[in-house]
PDB file of C-alpha atoms in Angstrom:
ATOM      1  CA  UNK G 119      72.589 104.199-215.984  1.00 50.00           C
ATOM      2  CA  UNK G 120      70.657 103.065-212.914  1.00 51.00           C
ATOM      3  CA  UNK G 121      71.198  99.419-213.830  1.00 54.00           C
ATOM      4  CA  UNK G 122      74.951  99.887-214.055  1.00 52.00           C
ATOM      5  CA  UNK G 123      75.043 101.637-210.659  1.00 51.00           C
ATOM      6  CA  UNK G 124      72.920  98.912-209.066  1.00 53.00           C
ATOM      7  CA  UNK G 125      75.168  96.205-210.468  1.00 52.00           C
ATOM      8  CA  UNK G 126      78.275  98.060-209.262  1.00 51.00           C
ATOM      9  CA  UNK G 127      76.809  98.393-205.806  1.00 49.00           C
ATOM     10  CA  UNK G 128      75.846  94.737-205.597  1.00 50.00           C
ATOM     11  CA  UNK G 129      79.295  93.568-206.612  1.00 48.00           C
ATOM     12  CA  UNK G 130      80.771  95.482-203.665  1.00 51.00           C
ATOM     13  CA  UNK G 131      78.800  93.553-201.054  1.00 53.00           C
ATOM     14  CA  UNK G 132      80.597  90.626-199.464  1.00 54.00           C
ATOM     15  CA  UNK G 133      78.693  87.455-198.724  1.00 57.00           C
ATOM     16  CA  UNK G 134      81.320  86.386-196.176  1.00 59.00           C
ATOM     17  CA  UNK G 135      80.344  86.657-192.532  1.00 54.00           C
ATOM     18  CA  UNK G 136      82.361  89.426-190.958  1.00 54.00           C
ATOM     19  CA  UNK G 137      83.135  89.339-187.232  1.00 59.00           C
ATOM     20  CA  UNK G 138      80.971  91.661-185.197  1.00 77.00           C
ATOM     21  CA  UNK G 139      82.704  94.634-183.662  1.00 88.00           C
ATOM     22  CA  UNK G 140      81.711  95.277-180.069  1.00 93.00           C
ATOM     23  CA  UNK G 141      80.517  98.808-179.398  1.00 96.00           C
ATOM     24  CA  UNK G 142      80.988 100.454-176.018  1.00 97.00           C
ATOM     25  CA  UNK G 143      80.760 103.722-174.181  1.00 97.00           C
ATOM     26  CA  UNK G 144      82.318 104.254-170.773  1.00 97.00           C
ATOM     27  CA  UNK G 145      80.678 106.866-168.551  1.00 97.00           C
ATOM     28  CA  UNK G 146      83.713 108.070-166.617  1.00 96.00           C
ATOM     29  CA  UNK G 147      81.628 109.733-163.895  1.00 96.00           C
ATOM     30  CA  UNK G 148      79.738 106.552-162.986  1.00 97.00           C
ATOM     31  CA  UNK G 149      82.650 104.314-164.067  1.00 96.00           C
ATOM     32  CA  UNK G 150      80.195 102.112-165.981  1.00 98.00           C
ATOM     33  CA  UNK G 151      80.806 100.655-169.429  1.00 98.00           C
ATOM     34  CA  UNK G 152      77.716 100.164-171.592  1.00 98.00           C
ATOM     35  CA  UNK G 153      78.265  97.674-174.389  1.00 97.00           C
ATOM     36  CA  UNK G 154      76.435  95.612-176.981  1.00 96.00           C
ATOM     37  CA  UNK G 155      76.145  91.839-177.276  1.00 94.00           C
ATOM     38  CA  UNK G 156      79.201  91.569-179.555  1.00 95.00           C
ATOM     39  CA  UNK G 157      81.316  93.162-176.836  1.00 96.00           C
ATOM     40  CA  UNK G 158      79.765  90.821-174.270  1.00 96.00           C
ATOM     41  CA  UNK G 159      80.796  87.830-176.373  1.00 95.00           C
ATOM     42  CA  UNK G 160      84.383  89.065-176.763  1.00 96.00           C
ATOM     43  CA  UNK G 161      84.709  89.388-172.981  1.00 97.00           C
ATOM     44  CA  UNK G 162      82.657  86.375-171.938  1.00 97.00           C
ATOM     45  CA  UNK G 163      80.013  88.488-170.227  1.00 97.00           C
ATOM     46  CA  UNK G 164      76.211  88.436-170.069  1.00 97.00           C
ATOM     47  CA  UNK G 165      74.841  90.670-172.866  1.00 95.00           C
ATOM     48  CA  UNK G 166      71.905  91.837-170.739  1.00 96.00           C
ATOM     49  CA  UNK G 167      74.358  93.017-168.088  1.00 97.00           C
ATOM     50  CA  UNK G 168      76.692  94.713-170.570  1.00 97.00           C
ATOM     51  CA  UNK G 169      73.808  96.681-172.082  1.00 96.00           C
ATOM     52  CA  UNK G 170      72.800  97.926-168.622  1.00 97.00           C
ATOM     53  CA  UNK G 171      76.341  98.910-167.684  1.00 98.00           C
ATOM     54  CA  UNK G 172      79.128  97.162-165.804  1.00 98.00           C
ATOM     55  CA  UNK G 173      82.099  98.639-163.925  1.00 98.00           C
ATOM     56  CA  UNK G 174      85.152  99.098-166.133  1.00 95.00           C
ATOM     57  CA  UNK G 175      87.046  96.795-163.772  1.00 95.00           C
ATOM     58  CA  UNK G 176      84.797  93.917-164.909  1.00 97.00           C
ATOM     59  CA  UNK G 177      86.279  94.273-168.391  1.00 97.00           C
ATOM     60  CA  UNK G 178      89.834  94.808-167.179  1.00 95.00           C
ATOM     61  CA  UNK G 179      89.548  91.609-165.126  1.00 96.00           C
ATOM     62  CA  UNK G 180      88.851  89.747-168.397  1.00 97.00           C
ATOM     63  CA  UNK G 181      92.060  91.025-170.060  1.00 97.00           C
ATOM     64  CA  UNK G 182      95.040  88.662-170.075  1.00 97.00           C
ATOM     65  CA  UNK G 183      97.233  89.452-167.032  1.00 97.00           C
ATOM     66  CA  UNK G 184     100.267  90.038-169.267  1.00 97.00           C
ATOM     67  CA  UNK G 185      98.355  92.636-171.320  1.00 97.00           C
ATOM     68  CA  UNK G 186      96.397  94.446-168.572  1.00 95.00           C
ATOM     69  CA  UNK G 187      99.080  96.878-167.302  1.00 95.00           C
ATOM     70  CA  UNK G 188      99.932  98.114-170.798  1.00 95.00           C
ATOM     71  CA  UNK G 189      96.256  98.427-171.717  1.00 94.00           C
ATOM     72  CA  UNK G 190      95.476 100.433-168.576  1.00 92.00           C
ATOM     73  CA  UNK G 191      98.372 102.812-169.296  1.00 93.00           C
ATOM     74  CA  UNK G 192      97.356 103.255-172.937  1.00 93.00           C
ATOM     75  CA  UNK G 193      93.775 104.108-171.953  1.00 92.00           C
ATOM     76  CA  UNK G 194      94.974 106.514-169.254  1.00 92.00           C
ATOM     77  CA  UNK G 195      97.356 108.195-171.707  1.00 92.00           C
ATOM     78  CA  UNK G 196      94.564 108.556-174.291  1.00 91.00           C
ATOM     79  CA  UNK G 197      92.310 110.249-171.731  1.00 93.00           C
ATOM     80  CA  UNK G 198      95.024 112.657-170.605  1.00 92.00           C
ATOM     81  CA  UNK G 199      96.426 113.421-174.068  1.00 89.00           C
ATOM     82  CA  UNK G 200      92.968 113.739-175.680  1.00 84.00           C
ATOM     83  CA  UNK G 201      93.808 111.637-178.709  1.00 87.00           C
ATOM     84  CA  UNK G 202      92.285 108.526-180.300  1.00 91.00           C
ATOM     85  CA  UNK G 203      94.036 105.293-179.521  1.00 91.00           C
ATOM     86  CA  UNK G 204      94.372 101.729-180.727  1.00 94.00           C
ATOM     87  CA  UNK G 205      95.201  98.860-178.402  1.00 94.00           C
ATOM     88  CA  UNK G 206      95.862  95.190-179.071  1.00 96.00           C
ATOM     89  CA  UNK G 207      95.429  92.685-176.275  1.00 97.00           C
ATOM     90  CA  UNK G 208      93.807  89.392-175.310  1.00 97.00           C
ATOM     91  CA  UNK G 209      90.372  89.136-173.711  1.00 97.00           C
ATOM     92  CA  UNK G 210      88.944  86.102-171.967  1.00 97.00           C
ATOM     93  CA  UNK G 211      85.841  84.543-173.458  1.00 95.00           C
ATOM     94  CA  UNK G 212      83.133  82.664-171.555  1.00 95.00           C
ATOM     95  CA  UNK G 213      84.861  79.310-172.082  1.00 96.00           C
ATOM     96  CA  UNK G 214      88.066  80.622-170.456  1.00 95.00           C
ATOM     97  CA  UNK G 215      90.052  80.823-173.689  1.00 95.00           C
ATOM     98  CA  UNK G 216      91.661  84.069-174.799  1.00 97.00           C
ATOM     99  CA  UNK G 217      90.980  85.856-178.044  1.00 95.00           C
ATOM    100  CA  UNK G 218      93.172  88.526-179.636  1.00 96.00           C
ATOM    101  CA  UNK G 219      91.344  91.822-180.057  1.00 96.00           C
ATOM    102  CA  UNK G 220      91.990  95.314-181.327  1.00 95.00           C
ATOM    103  CA  UNK G 221      90.280  98.231-179.615  1.00 95.00           C
ATOM    104  CA  UNK G 222      89.788 101.676-181.077  1.00 95.00           C
ATOM    105  CA  UNK G 223      88.716 104.362-178.613  1.00 94.00           C
ATOM    106  CA  UNK G 224      88.559 108.028-177.855  1.00 94.00           C
ATOM    107  CA  UNK G 225      87.783 110.146-174.821  1.00 95.00           C
ATOM    108  CA  UNK G 226      85.226 112.949-174.980  1.00 95.00           C
ATOM    109  CA  UNK G 227      85.152 115.972-172.685  1.00 96.00           C
ATOM    110  CA  UNK G 228      82.400 118.227-171.432  1.00 96.00           C
ATOM    111  CA  UNK G 229      82.267 121.987-171.945  1.00 97.00           C
ATOM    112  CA  UNK G 230      84.464 122.478-168.871  1.00 96.00           C
ATOM    113  CA  UNK G 231      87.164 120.246-170.398  1.00 95.00           C
ATOM    114  CA  UNK G 232      86.498 117.366-167.992  1.00 95.00           C
ATOM    115  CA  UNK G 233      86.760 113.835-169.441  1.00 96.00           C
ATOM    116  CA  UNK G 234      83.242 112.359-169.324  1.00 96.00           C
ATOM    117  CA  UNK G 235      82.932 109.576-171.922  1.00 96.00           C
ATOM    118  CA  UNK G 236      85.264 107.115-173.541  1.00 96.00           C
ATOM    119  CA  UNK G 237      83.760 105.353-176.541  1.00 96.00           C
ATOM    120  CA  UNK G 238      84.930 102.914-179.139  1.00 96.00           C
ATOM    121  CA  UNK G 239      84.841  99.515-180.735  1.00 96.00           C
ATOM    122  CA  UNK G 240      86.577  96.223-180.044  1.00 97.00           C
ATOM    123  CA  UNK G 241      86.939  93.475-182.616  1.00 95.00           C
ATOM    124  CA  UNK G 242      88.559  90.085-182.802  1.00 94.00           C
ATOM    125  CA  UNK G 243      91.812  89.881-184.735  1.00 92.00           C
ATOM    126  CA  UNK G 244      93.973  87.019-185.889  1.00 77.00           C
ATOM    127  CA  UNK G 245      97.187  88.871-185.125  1.00 63.00           C
ATOM    128  CA  UNK G 246      98.789  88.470-181.704  1.00 51.00           C
ATOM    129  CA  UNK G 247      99.772  91.624-179.812  1.00 46.00           C
ATOM    130  CA  UNK G 248     103.470  92.492-180.135  1.00 52.00           C
ATOM    131  CA  UNK G 249     105.580  90.724-177.550  1.00 50.00           C
ATOM    132  CA  UNK G 250     102.762  88.477-176.314  1.00 46.00           C
ATOM    133  CA  UNK G 251     102.708  84.747-175.921  1.00 48.00           C
ATOM    134  CA  UNK G 252      99.724  82.444-175.782  1.00 46.00           C
TER     135      UNK G 252
END
């Protein structure tokens, strides 16, 4: 029985390299986003700096100008409405090229119902955001 379970488990593991999802948490009080090295790569930023926290505007400045207004509104709406959200947009990498990403985030509130943290993941996608052009 153990052998069958082990074999089943092993057959479920992919040997293909999956893209890293960037993890982040945004401290709304300090307005700093703390992120891992995968997030740094997606936005063309220094991973040491992203781990120590950068202003949210640093990330927004790396979003394609055509996508930034919609993204900002979607994030604002998610904070106000207290619901999880998904956004698709383009972020600028270190070499200046843009990559399509999907972001999944949610705002968290303190015991007094004040928004305090916004956390989520961002990952590269092959699909272009609706209505966008390269």
